[in-house]
Short mmCIF file of C-alpha atoms in Angstrom, two decimals:
data_model
loop_
_atom_site.label_atom_id
_atom_site.label_comp_id
_atom_site.label_asym_id
_atom_site.label_seq_id
_atom_site.Cartn_x
_atom_site.Cartn_y
_atom_site.Cartn_z
CA MET A 189 147.32 129.63 96.91
CA ALA A 190 144.94 128.04 99.44
CA LEU A 191 144.32 124.36 99.13
CA LEU A 192 140.81 123.03 99.44
CA PRO A 193 140.26 120.27 101.98
CA PRO A 194 139.81 116.85 100.41
CA LEU A 195 136.22 115.88 99.74
CA SER A 196 134.86 112.89 101.57
CA LEU A 197 131.78 110.85 100.71
CA ALA A 198 130.17 111.95 103.97
CA SER A 199 130.52 115.63 103.05
CA CYS A 200 128.85 114.95 99.66
CA ALA A 201 126.00 112.95 101.17
CA PRO A 202 123.38 115.71 100.79
CA VAL A 203 124.36 116.13 97.13
CA LEU A 204 124.88 112.45 96.23
CA GLN A 205 121.85 110.62 97.50
CA VAL A 206 122.78 107.17 96.24
CA GLU A 207 120.56 105.13 98.54
CA PRO A 208 117.19 106.37 97.17
CA VAL A 209 118.41 105.84 93.61
CA LEU A 210 119.53 102.29 94.39
CA ASN A 211 116.22 101.54 96.11
CA ALA A 212 114.30 102.85 93.08
CA LEU A 213 116.43 100.73 90.75
CA ARG A 214 115.84 97.63 92.89
CA ARG A 215 112.11 98.26 92.97
CA HIS A 216 111.88 98.86 89.23
CA ALA A 217 114.64 96.51 88.05
CA SER A 218 112.48 94.79 85.46
CA LEU A 219 111.40 98.13 84.01
CA VAL A 220 115.04 99.25 83.77
CA VAL A 221 116.05 95.99 82.07
CA ILE A 222 113.16 96.16 79.58
CA PHE A 223 113.96 99.82 78.86
CA LEU A 224 117.63 99.01 78.23
CA ILE A 225 116.70 96.11 75.92
CA ALA A 226 114.24 98.35 74.04
CA VAL A 227 116.82 101.11 73.59
CA THR A 228 119.43 98.59 72.44
CA ALA A 229 116.98 97.02 69.98
CA GLY A 230 115.98 100.45 68.68
CA LEU A 231 119.58 101.51 68.18
CA ALA A 232 120.40 98.19 66.48
CA THR A 233 117.39 98.61 64.15
CA LEU A 234 118.44 102.16 63.34
CA GLN A 235 122.04 101.12 62.68
CA LEU A 236 121.35 97.90 60.74
CA ARG A 237 118.09 98.70 58.88
CA GLY A 238 118.00 102.48 58.71
CA ALA A 239 115.68 105.25 59.80
CA GLU A 240 112.66 103.98 57.87
CA ALA A 241 112.70 100.60 59.65
CA PHE A 242 113.23 102.37 62.97
CA MET A 243 110.19 104.61 62.37
CA THR A 244 108.12 101.56 61.33
CA ALA A 245 109.12 99.83 64.57
CA LEU A 246 108.14 102.92 66.56
CA TRP A 247 104.76 103.02 64.79
CA HIS A 248 104.11 99.34 65.60
CA ALA A 249 105.08 99.97 69.22
CA TRP A 250 102.60 102.86 69.37
CA GLU A 251 99.82 100.70 67.89
CA LEU A 252 100.54 97.97 70.44
CA PHE A 253 100.49 100.55 73.23
CA LEU A 254 97.09 101.80 72.10
CA PHE A 255 95.83 98.21 71.93
CA ILE A 256 97.01 97.39 75.48
CA VAL A 257 95.99 100.61 77.26
CA PRO A 258 92.23 99.84 77.49
CA SER A 259 92.92 96.43 79.05
CA LEU A 260 95.42 97.93 81.46
CA VAL A 261 93.06 100.72 82.52
CA ALA A 262 90.17 98.25 82.96
CA GLY A 263 92.36 95.92 85.02
CA LEU A 264 93.57 98.75 87.24
CA LEU A 265 90.00 100.06 87.70
CA LEU A 266 88.83 96.56 88.62
CA ALA A 267 91.67 96.18 91.11
CA ALA A 268 91.00 99.61 92.64
CA ALA A 269 87.27 98.91 92.95
CA LEU A 270 87.89 95.55 94.56
CA ARG A 271 90.30 97.15 97.02
CA GLN A 272 87.44 99.39 98.17
CA LEU A 273 84.82 96.63 98.16
CA LEU A 274 86.76 93.88 99.90
CA SER A 275 86.91 93.88 103.66
CA PRO A 276 90.46 92.87 104.71
CA ASP A 277 89.06 90.84 107.62
CA ALA A 278 86.67 88.89 105.41
CA LEU A 279 89.32 88.26 102.78
CA ALA A 280 91.85 87.17 105.41
CA ARG A 281 89.29 84.65 106.69
CA LEU A 282 88.60 83.38 103.16
CA MET A 283 92.13 83.37 101.70
CA GLY A 284 94.50 84.12 104.58
CA ALA A 285 97.13 81.84 106.08
CA GLU A 286 94.61 80.34 108.52
CA SER A 287 92.01 79.54 105.84
CA GLY A 288 93.47 76.09 105.15
CA ILE A 289 92.55 74.08 102.07
CA PHE A 290 89.23 75.95 101.82
CA GLY A 291 91.13 79.20 101.19
CA LEU A 292 93.18 77.51 98.48
CA PHE A 293 89.98 76.18 96.91
CA ILE A 294 88.40 79.67 96.95
CA ALA A 295 91.56 81.19 95.41
CA THR A 296 91.60 78.48 92.73
CA LEU A 297 87.94 79.03 91.93
CA VAL A 298 88.33 82.83 91.77
CA GLY A 299 91.43 82.47 89.58
CA THR A 300 89.63 80.08 87.24
CA LEU A 301 86.67 82.46 86.88
CA SER A 302 88.74 85.66 86.54
CA PRO A 303 88.33 87.10 83.06
CA GLY A 304 90.92 88.92 81.04
CA GLY A 305 94.60 88.74 80.51
CA PRO A 306 97.56 89.66 82.67
CA MET A 307 96.51 93.32 82.67
CA ALA A 308 93.55 92.35 84.84
CA ALA A 309 94.96 89.38 86.76
CA PHE A 310 98.18 90.81 88.16
CA PRO A 311 96.69 94.04 89.57
CA LEU A 312 94.03 91.82 91.14
CA VAL A 313 96.75 89.68 92.76
CA LEU A 314 98.29 92.83 94.20
CA VAL A 315 94.93 93.89 95.63
CA LEU A 316 94.34 90.43 97.14
CA ALA A 317 97.82 90.50 98.69
CA GLY A 318 97.24 93.92 100.20
CA ALA A 319 93.82 92.88 101.53
CA GLY A 320 95.08 89.86 103.47
CA ALA A 321 95.41 86.88 101.13
CA ASP A 322 98.51 84.83 101.93
CA ARG A 323 101.12 83.70 99.44
CA GLY A 324 99.62 80.22 99.11
CA ALA A 325 96.28 81.68 98.01
CA LEU A 326 98.04 84.08 95.64
CA VAL A 327 100.00 81.23 94.05
CA ALA A 328 96.78 79.21 93.72
CA PHE A 329 94.96 82.21 92.20
CA ILE A 330 97.59 83.04 89.57
CA LEU A 331 98.18 79.40 88.65
CA ALA A 332 94.42 78.76 88.31
CA TRP A 333 94.08 81.89 86.17
CA SER A 334 96.90 80.87 83.85
CA LEU A 335 96.16 77.14 83.78
CA ASN A 336 92.39 76.87 84.00
CA GLY A 337 91.02 80.28 83.03
CA PHE A 338 87.51 79.85 81.67
CA GLN A 339 88.07 82.40 78.89
CA LYS A 340 90.88 80.21 77.52
CA LEU A 341 88.64 77.16 77.75
CA LEU A 342 85.80 78.86 75.86
CA VAL A 343 87.82 80.80 73.29
CA TYR A 344 90.70 78.45 72.46
CA GLU A 345 90.48 74.94 73.83
CA ALA A 346 86.87 73.91 73.23
CA PRO A 347 86.65 75.29 69.66
CA LEU A 348 90.11 74.06 68.60
CA LEU A 349 90.53 70.78 70.51
CA GLY A 350 86.95 69.80 71.22
CA LEU A 351 84.81 70.09 74.34
CA ASP A 352 85.66 66.57 75.59
CA PHE A 353 89.40 67.23 75.57
CA ALA A 354 89.00 70.71 77.11
CA LEU A 355 86.88 69.36 79.98
CA LEU A 356 89.24 66.42 80.56
CA ARG A 357 92.26 68.72 80.73
CA THR A 358 90.46 71.14 83.05
CA LEU A 359 89.36 68.35 85.42
CA ILE A 360 92.89 66.94 85.57
CA THR A 361 94.55 70.30 86.16
CA PHE A 362 91.97 71.81 88.54
CA PRO A 363 93.67 70.55 91.76
CA MET A 364 97.16 71.67 90.69
CA PRO A 365 96.80 75.30 91.88
CA MET A 366 95.69 74.07 95.31
CA ILE A 367 98.72 71.76 95.50
CA ALA A 368 101.02 74.61 94.46
CA GLY A 369 99.42 76.93 97.04
CA TRP A 370 99.87 74.30 99.76
CA ILE A 371 103.56 74.00 98.82
CA ALA A 372 103.94 77.81 98.75
CA ARG A 373 102.65 78.02 102.32
CA ARG A 374 105.34 75.60 103.46
CA VAL A 375 108.36 77.02 101.65
CA PRO A 376 110.42 78.84 104.28
CA ILE A 377 110.92 82.08 102.36
CA ALA A 378 109.91 85.35 103.98
CA TRP A 379 107.59 87.39 101.76
CA GLU A 380 105.71 90.60 102.33
CA PRO A 381 103.28 92.03 99.77
CA PRO A 382 104.44 95.30 98.20
CA LYS A 383 102.91 98.41 99.71
#
């Protein structure tokens, strides 16, 4: 009986391509974690509450998906259109590393005026990063969007808390994104925008 030579990892390299799988997992780690949590929650619902509760949960998930898809598609279309409209040189001058405090002010203003939720804002951040905005401007943009977004001011704060309070809070918090962007430019962490 002939013995087969022992297998080594190097001889299996064409078959076991571990590196691309690990790179994909690193790139999509949050998606993997969310998927694992969702599967665990689904299995727990099925085990603890039964098939009817599991199917109800699936139906609610589908309804939420249908509710989110239009916002996601609109945000991605906006980001794709801006990528074609924005000149990288012009954007780098306005919001690049050499733009100084003026670039942080522009990013804060654009973030404050950006409509929509995260489905529109985060694809826009990705487009700005790819077009030449530096990390300080991106931090200022996303903080201004989340802290001072005009849609939040008009829809929630002014009607619920009163116009005086909403304007006072906005005036006090308006410089904060610029301060955060200035700090982000000085933190010695290497960062490259995703391609």
